[in-house]
PDB file of C-alpha atoms in Angstrom:
ATOM      1  CA  MET A   1      26.373   0.407  61.527  1.00  0.00           C
ATOM      2  CA  THR A   2      29.631   2.352  62.389  1.00  0.00           C
ATOM      3  CA  TYR A   3      29.539   6.412  61.731  1.00  0.00           C
ATOM      4  CA  LEU A   4      32.312   7.759  60.801  1.00  0.00           C
ATOM      5  CA  LEU A   5      31.532  11.827  61.282  1.00  0.00           C
ATOM      6  CA  ASP A   6      29.880  14.229  63.052  1.00  0.00           C
ATOM      7  CA  SER A   7      28.595  17.517  61.213  1.00  0.00           C
ATOM      8  CA  HIS A   8      26.588  19.644  63.608  1.00  0.00           C
ATOM      9  CA  THR A   9      28.561  20.707  66.492  1.00  0.00           C
ATOM     10  CA  HIS A  10      28.885  23.677  68.648  1.00  0.00           C
ATOM     11  CA  THR A  11      32.340  25.536  70.772  1.00  0.00           C
ATOM     12  CA  LEU A  12      32.189  28.261  73.129  1.00  0.00           C
ATOM     13  CA  ALA A  13      31.989  30.507  70.481  1.00  0.00           C
ATOM     14  CA  SER A  14      28.459  30.073  69.902  1.00  0.00           C
ATOM     15  CA  GLY A  15      27.904  31.329  73.437  1.00  0.00           C
ATOM     16  CA  HIS A  16      25.595  28.441  75.012  1.00  0.00           C
ATOM     17  CA  ALA A  17      27.885  25.661  74.305  1.00  0.00           C
ATOM     18  CA  TYR A  18      30.899  24.544  76.908  1.00  0.00           C
ATOM     19  CA  ALA A  19      34.094  23.383  75.132  1.00  0.00           C
ATOM     20  CA  THR A  20      36.502  24.905  72.588  1.00  0.00           C
ATOM     21  CA  LEU A  21      37.603  23.518  69.248  1.00  0.00           C
ATOM     22  CA  HIS A  22      40.398  21.397  70.535  1.00  0.00           C
ATOM     23  CA  GLU A  23      38.385  19.782  72.972  1.00  0.00           C
ATOM     24  CA  MET A  24      35.829  18.903  70.358  1.00  0.00           C
ATOM     25  CA  ALA A  25      37.999  17.285  68.097  1.00  0.00           C
ATOM     26  CA  HIS A  26      40.031  15.590  70.502  1.00  0.00           C
ATOM     27  CA  ALA A  27      37.168  14.255  71.638  1.00  0.00           C
ATOM     28  CA  ALA A  28      35.826  13.132  68.334  1.00  0.00           C
ATOM     29  CA  ALA A  29      39.318  11.342  67.537  1.00  0.00           C
ATOM     30  CA  ALA A  30      38.832   9.593  70.870  1.00  0.00           C
ATOM     31  CA  LYS A  31      35.743   8.141  69.645  1.00  0.00           C
ATOM     32  CA  GLY A  32      36.860   6.873  66.382  1.00  0.00           C
ATOM     33  CA  LEU A  33      35.536   9.524  63.804  1.00  0.00           C
ATOM     34  CA  GLN A  34      37.176  10.805  60.725  1.00  0.00           C
ATOM     35  CA  LEU A  35      35.615  13.999  60.592  1.00  0.00           C
ATOM     36  CA  LEU A  36      34.057  16.395  62.523  1.00  0.00           C
ATOM     37  CA  GLY A  37      31.883  19.812  61.299  1.00  0.00           C
ATOM     38  CA  ILE A  38      32.318  22.890  63.987  1.00  0.00           C
ATOM     39  CA  THR A  39      29.223  24.378  63.206  1.00  0.00           C
ATOM     40  CA  GLU A  40      28.779  27.768  65.522  1.00  0.00           C
ATOM     41  CA  HIS A  41      25.300  29.530  65.537  1.00  0.00           C
ATOM     42  CA  ALA A  42      25.536  32.594  62.769  1.00  0.00           C
ATOM     43  CA  MET A  43      24.650  36.050  63.919  1.00  0.00           C
ATOM     44  CA  ALA A  44      21.306  36.531  64.563  1.00  0.00           C
ATOM     45  CA  MET A  45      21.486  34.200  67.584  1.00  0.00           C
ATOM     46  CA  PRO A  46      21.576  36.082  70.690  1.00  0.00           C
ATOM     47  CA  GLY A  47      25.175  35.113  72.485  1.00  0.00           C
ATOM     48  CA  THR A  48      26.840  33.841  69.431  1.00  0.00           C
ATOM     49  CA  CYS A  49      30.105  35.242  67.655  1.00  0.00           C
ATOM     50  CA  HIS A  50      30.148  38.196  65.390  1.00  0.00           C
ATOM     51  CA  GLU A  51      30.102  38.069  61.455  1.00  0.00           C
ATOM     52  CA  TYR A  52      34.057  38.614  62.017  1.00  0.00           C
ATOM     53  CA  TYR A  53      34.569  35.010  63.435  1.00  0.00           C
ATOM     54  CA  PHE A  54      33.149  33.636  60.304  1.00  0.00           C
ATOM     55  CA  GLN A  55      35.299  35.884  58.122  1.00  0.00           C
ATOM     56  CA  ASN A  56      38.945  34.699  59.793  1.00  0.00           C
ATOM     57  CA  MET A  57      37.649  31.207  59.688  1.00  0.00           C
ATOM     58  CA  ARG A  58      40.473  30.673  56.834  1.00  0.00           C
ATOM     59  CA  ILE A  59      42.919  30.508  59.655  1.00  0.00           C
ATOM     60  CA  LEU A  60      41.660  27.314  61.135  1.00  0.00           C
ATOM     61  CA  PRO A  61      43.200  24.072  60.474  1.00  0.00           C
ATOM     62  CA  ARG A  62      41.446  21.518  58.489  1.00  0.00           C
ATOM     63  CA  GLU A  63      43.055  18.284  60.297  1.00  0.00           C
ATOM     64  CA  LEU A  64      43.266  17.858  64.366  1.00  0.00           C
ATOM     65  CA  TYR A  65      44.298  15.070  66.064  1.00  0.00           C
ATOM     66  CA  GLY A  66      44.407  12.898  62.996  1.00  0.00           C
ATOM     67  CA  ILE A  67      40.916  13.960  61.958  1.00  0.00           C
ATOM     68  CA  GLU A  68      39.800  16.317  59.290  1.00  0.00           C
ATOM     69  CA  VAL A  69      37.742  19.476  60.669  1.00  0.00           C
ATOM     70  CA  MET A  70      35.197  21.061  58.585  1.00  0.00           C
ATOM     71  CA  HIS A  71      34.581  24.799  59.542  1.00  0.00           C
ATOM     72  CA  GLY A  72      31.039  26.190  59.038  1.00  0.00           C
ATOM     73  CA  ALA A  73      27.673  27.897  60.235  1.00  0.00           C
ATOM     74  CA  GLU A  74      24.306  26.880  61.566  1.00  0.00           C
ATOM     75  CA  VAL A  75      22.685  29.496  59.822  1.00  0.00           C
ATOM     76  CA  ASN A  76      19.247  30.822  61.209  1.00  0.00           C
ATOM     77  CA  ILE A  77      16.117  30.930  58.846  1.00  0.00           C
ATOM     78  CA  MET A  78      15.106  34.328  59.429  1.00  0.00           C
ATOM     79  CA  ASP A  79      11.591  35.080  57.595  1.00  0.00           C
ATOM     80  CA  TYR A  80       9.263  32.845  55.590  1.00  0.00           C
ATOM     81  CA  GLU A  81      10.758  33.623  52.359  1.00  0.00           C
ATOM     82  CA  GLY A  82      13.938  31.535  53.691  1.00  0.00           C
ATOM     83  CA  GLY A  83      15.651  34.644  54.383  1.00  0.00           C
ATOM     84  CA  LEU A  84      19.047  33.797  56.418  1.00  0.00           C
ATOM     85  CA  ASP A  85      21.313  35.526  58.595  1.00  0.00           C
ATOM     86  CA  MET A  86      24.244  35.505  56.642  1.00  0.00           C
ATOM     87  CA  GLU A  87      25.246  37.234  53.191  1.00  0.00           C
ATOM     88  CA  GLU A  88      25.712  34.878  50.535  1.00  0.00           C
ATOM     89  CA  SER A  89      29.413  36.057  50.097  1.00  0.00           C
ATOM     90  CA  LEU A  90      30.343  34.752  53.444  1.00  0.00           C
ATOM     91  CA  LEU A  91      28.009  31.344  53.119  1.00  0.00           C
ATOM     92  CA  LYS A  92      30.178  30.520  49.986  1.00  0.00           C
ATOM     93  CA  LYS A  93      33.186  30.648  52.381  1.00  0.00           C
ATOM     94  CA  MET A  94      32.247  27.855  55.144  1.00  0.00           C
ATOM     95  CA  ASP A  95      33.256  24.290  54.516  1.00  0.00           C
ATOM     96  CA  VAL A  96      29.333  23.203  55.568  1.00  0.00           C
ATOM     97  CA  THR A  97      26.187  25.020  56.368  1.00  0.00           C
ATOM     98  CA  ILE A  98      23.156  24.276  58.300  1.00  0.00           C
ATOM     99  CA  ALA A  99      20.048  26.223  58.032  1.00  0.00           C
ATOM    100  CA  SER A 100      17.729  25.746  61.030  1.00  0.00           C
ATOM    101  CA  MET A 101      14.700  27.651  62.731  1.00  0.00           C
ATOM    102  CA  HIS A 102      15.231  28.863  66.066  1.00  0.00           C
ATOM    103  CA  THR A 103      12.614  30.455  68.275  1.00  0.00           C
ATOM    104  CA  PRO A 104      14.853  33.845  69.237  1.00  0.00           C
ATOM    105  CA  CYS A 105      15.023  34.298  65.316  1.00  0.00           C
ATOM    106  CA  LEU A 106      11.788  33.042  63.974  1.00  0.00           C
ATOM    107  CA  LYS A 107       8.005  32.806  65.278  1.00  0.00           C
ATOM    108  CA  PRO A 108       7.058  29.658  64.328  1.00  0.00           C
ATOM    109  CA  GLY A 109       4.309  30.178  61.658  1.00  0.00           C
ATOM    110  CA  THR A 110       1.704  27.804  59.761  1.00  0.00           C
ATOM    111  CA  LYS A 111       2.660  24.793  58.174  1.00  0.00           C
ATOM    112  CA  ALA A 112       2.692  26.200  54.769  1.00  0.00           C
ATOM    113  CA  GLU A 113       4.970  29.117  55.636  1.00  0.00           C
ATOM    114  CA  ASN A 114       7.149  27.169  57.602  1.00  0.00           C
ATOM    115  CA  THR A 115       7.574  24.533  54.475  1.00  0.00           C
ATOM    116  CA  HIS A 116       7.864  27.368  52.214  1.00  0.00           C
ATOM    117  CA  ALA A 117      10.811  28.907  54.344  1.00  0.00           C
ATOM    118  CA  TYR A 118      12.731  25.688  54.331  1.00  0.00           C
ATOM    119  CA  ILE A 119      12.136  25.159  50.696  1.00  0.00           C
ATOM    120  CA  GLN A 120      13.324  28.640  50.193  1.00  0.00           C
ATOM    121  CA  ALA A 121      16.478  27.867  51.793  1.00  0.00           C
ATOM    122  CA  MET A 122      17.208  24.952  49.915  1.00  0.00           C
ATOM    123  CA  LYS A 123      17.100  26.528  46.669  1.00  0.00           C
ATOM    124  CA  ASN A 124      20.408  28.938  47.984  1.00  0.00           C
ATOM    125  CA  PRO A 125      23.294  26.715  46.853  1.00  0.00           C
ATOM    126  CA  TYR A 126      25.352  27.218  49.845  1.00  0.00           C
ATOM    127  CA  ILE A 127      23.122  25.222  52.136  1.00  0.00           C
ATOM    128  CA  ASN A 128      23.774  21.932  52.732  1.00  0.00           C
ATOM    129  CA  ILE A 129      21.916  20.768  55.557  1.00  0.00           C
ATOM    130  CA  ILE A 130      18.251  21.230  56.903  1.00  0.00           C
ATOM    131  CA  GLY A 131      18.705  21.176  60.547  1.00  0.00           C
ATOM    132  CA  HIS A 132      16.323  19.582  63.071  1.00  0.00           C
ATOM    133  CA  PRO A 133      13.254  20.078  61.274  1.00  0.00           C
ATOM    134  CA  ASP A 134      11.201  17.796  63.736  1.00  0.00           C
ATOM    135  CA  ASP A 135       9.857  20.688  66.127  1.00  0.00           C
ATOM    136  CA  SER A 136       6.096  20.612  66.364  1.00  0.00           C
ATOM    137  CA  ARG A 137       6.275  24.064  67.038  1.00  0.00           C
ATOM    138  CA  TYR A 138       7.038  24.610  63.557  1.00  0.00           C
ATOM    139  CA  PRO A 139       5.015  22.424  61.700  1.00  0.00           C
ATOM    140  CA  VAL A 140       5.866  21.078  58.025  1.00  0.00           C
ATOM    141  CA  ASP A 141       4.787  19.418  55.142  1.00  0.00           C
ATOM    142  CA  TYR A 142       7.291  16.806  55.110  1.00  0.00           C
ATOM    143  CA  LEU A 143       6.073  15.160  51.994  1.00  0.00           C
ATOM    144  CA  ALA A 144       7.224  18.594  50.052  1.00  0.00           C
ATOM    145  CA  LEU A 145      10.135  18.840  52.470  1.00  0.00           C
ATOM    146  CA  VAL A 146      11.622  15.453  51.053  1.00  0.00           C
ATOM    147  CA  GLN A 147      10.652  16.094  47.631  1.00  0.00           C
ATOM    148  CA  ALA A 148      12.365  19.549  47.618  1.00  0.00           C
ATOM    149  CA  ALA A 149      15.716  17.904  49.649  1.00  0.00           C
ATOM    150  CA  LYS A 150      15.717  15.236  46.705  1.00  0.00           C
ATOM    151  CA  GLU A 151      15.526  18.352  43.977  1.00  0.00           C
ATOM    152  CA  PHE A 152      18.130  20.503  45.468  1.00  0.00           C
ATOM    153  CA  GLY A 153      20.519  17.667  46.663  1.00  0.00           C
ATOM    154  CA  THR A 154      20.303  18.892  50.667  1.00  0.00           C
ATOM    155  CA  LEU A 155      20.575  16.651  53.473  1.00  0.00           C
ATOM    156  CA  LEU A 156      17.922  16.473  55.810  1.00  0.00           C
ATOM    157  CA  GLU A 157      19.207  16.066  59.522  1.00  0.00           C
ATOM    158  CA  LEU A 158      17.943  13.575  62.257  1.00  0.00           C
ATOM    159  CA  ASN A 159      19.248  15.262  65.222  1.00  0.00           C
ATOM    160  CA  ASN A 160      20.051  13.559  68.461  1.00  0.00           C
ATOM    161  CA  ASN A 161      19.273  16.619  70.735  1.00  0.00           C
ATOM    162  CA  SER A 162      16.119  16.646  69.321  1.00  0.00           C
ATOM    163  CA  LEU A 163      15.013  13.269  70.819  1.00  0.00           C
ATOM    164  CA  HIS A 164      16.891  13.996  74.468  1.00  0.00           C
ATOM    165  CA  PRO A 165      14.313  14.097  76.955  1.00  0.00           C
ATOM    166  CA  LEU A 166      15.426  17.220  78.368  1.00  0.00           C
ATOM    167  CA  GLY A 167      15.294  18.996  74.738  1.00  0.00           C
ATOM    168  CA  ALA A 168      13.212  21.654  74.037  1.00  0.00           C
ATOM    169  CA  ARG A 169      12.060  20.797  70.675  1.00  0.00           C
ATOM    170  CA  VAL A 170       8.331  19.273  70.931  1.00  0.00           C
ATOM    171  CA  ASN A 171       7.532  16.202  69.899  1.00  0.00           C
ATOM    172  CA  PRO A 172       9.765  15.612  67.550  1.00  0.00           C
ATOM    173  CA  ILE A 173       9.556  11.609  67.130  1.00  0.00           C
ATOM    174  CA  PRO A 174       6.470  11.334  65.291  1.00  0.00           C
ATOM    175  CA  ASN A 175       7.884  13.878  62.733  1.00  0.00           C
ATOM    176  CA  ASP A 176      10.819  12.225  62.294  1.00  0.00           C
ATOM    177  CA  VAL A 177       9.134   9.081  61.736  1.00  0.00           C
ATOM    178  CA  VAL A 178       6.990  10.792  58.925  1.00  0.00           C
ATOM    179  CA  MET A 179      10.004  12.459  57.551  1.00  0.00           C
ATOM    180  CA  LEU A 180      12.132   9.132  57.331  1.00  0.00           C
ATOM    181  CA  GLU A 181       9.413   7.142  55.526  1.00  0.00           C
ATOM    182  CA  TYR A 182       8.916   9.748  53.017  1.00  0.00           C
ATOM    183  CA  CYS A 183      12.724   9.592  52.856  1.00  0.00           C
ATOM    184  CA  LYS A 184      12.704   5.802  52.367  1.00  0.00           C
ATOM    185  CA  LYS A 185      10.005   5.863  49.866  1.00  0.00           C
ATOM    186  CA  TYR A 186      11.856   9.078  47.559  1.00  0.00           C
ATOM    187  CA  GLN A 187      15.342   7.715  48.285  1.00  0.00           C
ATOM    188  CA  VAL A 188      16.552  10.788  50.027  1.00  0.00           C
ATOM    189  CA  PRO A 189      19.585  10.800  51.954  1.00  0.00           C
ATOM    190  CA  ILE A 190      19.636  11.969  55.639  1.00  0.00           C
ATOM    191  CA  ILE A 191      22.580  12.974  57.839  1.00  0.00           C
ATOM    192  CA  LEU A 192      22.744  11.894  61.717  1.00  0.00           C
ATOM    193  CA  ASP A 193      23.889  14.786  63.962  1.00  0.00           C
ATOM    194  CA  SER A 194      24.831  15.178  67.325  1.00  0.00           C
ATOM    195  CA  ASP A 195      24.255  19.027  67.572  1.00  0.00           C
ATOM    196  CA  ALA A 196      26.418  18.559  70.563  1.00  0.00           C
ATOM    197  CA  HIS A 197      27.010  21.311  72.685  1.00  0.00           C
ATOM    198  CA  THR A 198      29.515  19.443  75.388  1.00  0.00           C
ATOM    199  CA  LEU A 199      32.565  17.679  74.541  1.00  0.00           C
ATOM    200  CA  GLU A 200      30.760  14.777  75.807  1.00  0.00           C
ATOM    201  CA  ASP A 201      28.124  14.551  72.802  1.00  0.00           C
ATOM    202  CA  VAL A 202      30.331  14.525  70.099  1.00  0.00           C
ATOM    203  CA  GLY A 203      29.367  11.607  68.120  1.00  0.00           C
ATOM    204  CA  ASN A 204      26.568  10.708  69.976  1.00  0.00           C
ATOM    205  CA  HIS A 205      23.695   9.234  68.346  1.00  0.00           C
ATOM    206  CA  CYS A 206      22.100   7.225  71.023  1.00  0.00           C
ATOM    207  CA  PHE A 207      18.473   8.575  70.582  1.00  0.00           C
ATOM    208  CA  LEU A 208      18.755   7.970  67.051  1.00  0.00           C
ATOM    209  CA  ASP A 209      19.730   4.551  66.685  1.00  0.00           C
ATOM    210  CA  PRO A 210      16.570   3.009  68.211  1.00  0.00           C
ATOM    211  CA  LEU A 211      14.466   5.096  65.960  1.00  0.00           C
ATOM    212  CA  LEU A 212      16.295   4.066  62.765  1.00  0.00           C
ATOM    213  CA  GLU A 213      15.901   0.071  63.627  1.00  0.00           C
ATOM    214  CA  THR A 214      12.273   0.091  64.417  1.00  0.00           C
ATOM    215  CA  ILE A 215      11.337   1.734  61.207  1.00  0.00           C
ATOM    216  CA  HIS A 216      14.130  -0.517  59.414  1.00  0.00           C
ATOM    217  CA  PHE A 217      15.925   2.556  57.844  1.00  0.00           C
ATOM    218  CA  PRO A 218      18.039   1.493  54.823  1.00  0.00           C
ATOM    219  CA  GLU A 219      21.768   2.643  55.852  1.00  0.00           C
ATOM    220  CA  GLU A 220      22.694   3.123  52.217  1.00  0.00           C
ATOM    221  CA  LEU A 221      20.627   6.563  52.983  1.00  0.00           C
ATOM    222  CA  ILE A 222      22.646   7.629  55.927  1.00  0.00           C
ATOM    223  CA  VAL A 223      25.745   9.557  54.680  1.00  0.00           C
ATOM    224  CA  ASN A 224      27.298   9.291  57.809  1.00  0.00           C
ATOM    225  CA  ARG A 225      28.538   5.943  56.876  1.00  0.00           C
ATOM    226  CA  SER A 226      31.138   7.299  54.263  1.00  0.00           C
ATOM    227  CA  VAL A 227      33.133  10.586  54.320  1.00  0.00           C
ATOM    228  CA  ALA A 228      33.788  10.724  50.460  1.00  0.00           C
ATOM    229  CA  GLU A 229      29.281  10.630  50.472  1.00  0.00           C
ATOM    230  CA  TYR A 230      29.161  13.112  52.733  1.00  0.00           C
ATOM    231  CA  LYS A 231      31.838  15.479  50.989  1.00  0.00           C
ATOM    232  CA  LYS A 232      29.105  15.168  47.640  1.00  0.00           C
ATOM    233  CA  TYR A 233      27.185  17.370  49.958  1.00  0.00           C
ATOM    234  CA  ILE A 234      29.092  20.358  51.429  1.00  0.00           C
ATOM    235  CA  ASN A 235      30.520  23.442  50.306  1.00  0.00           C
ATOM    236  CA  ARG A 236      33.948  22.682  50.891  1.00  0.00           C
ATOM    237  CA  PHE A 237      34.122  20.021  48.160  1.00  0.00           C
ATOM    238  CA  ARG A 238      30.694  20.300  46.028  1.00  0.00           C
ATOM    239  CA  HIS A 239      31.673  23.658  44.703  1.00  0.00           C
ATOM    240  CA  GLU A 240      35.333  23.333  44.512  1.00  0.00           C
TER     241      GLU A 240
END
């Protein structure tokens, strides 16, 4: 399968990534992508950019090196009620938004607490993607998660960084398998993302392909196959 887009990447602005916006876009174009999402960590993540950075995104080009560039944020889920570290007035200005759980921002809760937090975040109309919900430090009821994603039209992410042997997330593969099997059963689409923090990782899905092949995951449920399909789910086009 040919993947046409990568919707979750970080630049120097996120504080612990290593390339510029133009370097990331150039790498995406060189790899044959048609669209790149730049989603900096939102304000609660230590070392990331200030709120003013996101407010000023209106000046950024949405085409570089012949590809579309979506500018957005990976926001942090801050509590078990799905509270976020970005106000809705700013969220709605983002081209694309990902809601994730990170240990510097939220202490892992029980399965019920974590699941409730994800579902509450999905209820926000400006959350497009749930980022890497596969970390065993944050146990999740995947049946409830998948059913909520279907109800609210939110994409569930399969994250290449999660599966990296040097990654920090705990035991992600069994969790991803459970989530994907439910996605197959209930016909819930997913998005494959690199979560690249270096230009070399842009568009990299090397750890995801073997997993998808093993469980025979249907290509029609992977939105990376089509830019038009992806645009049905993100703020820049969904709320126009």
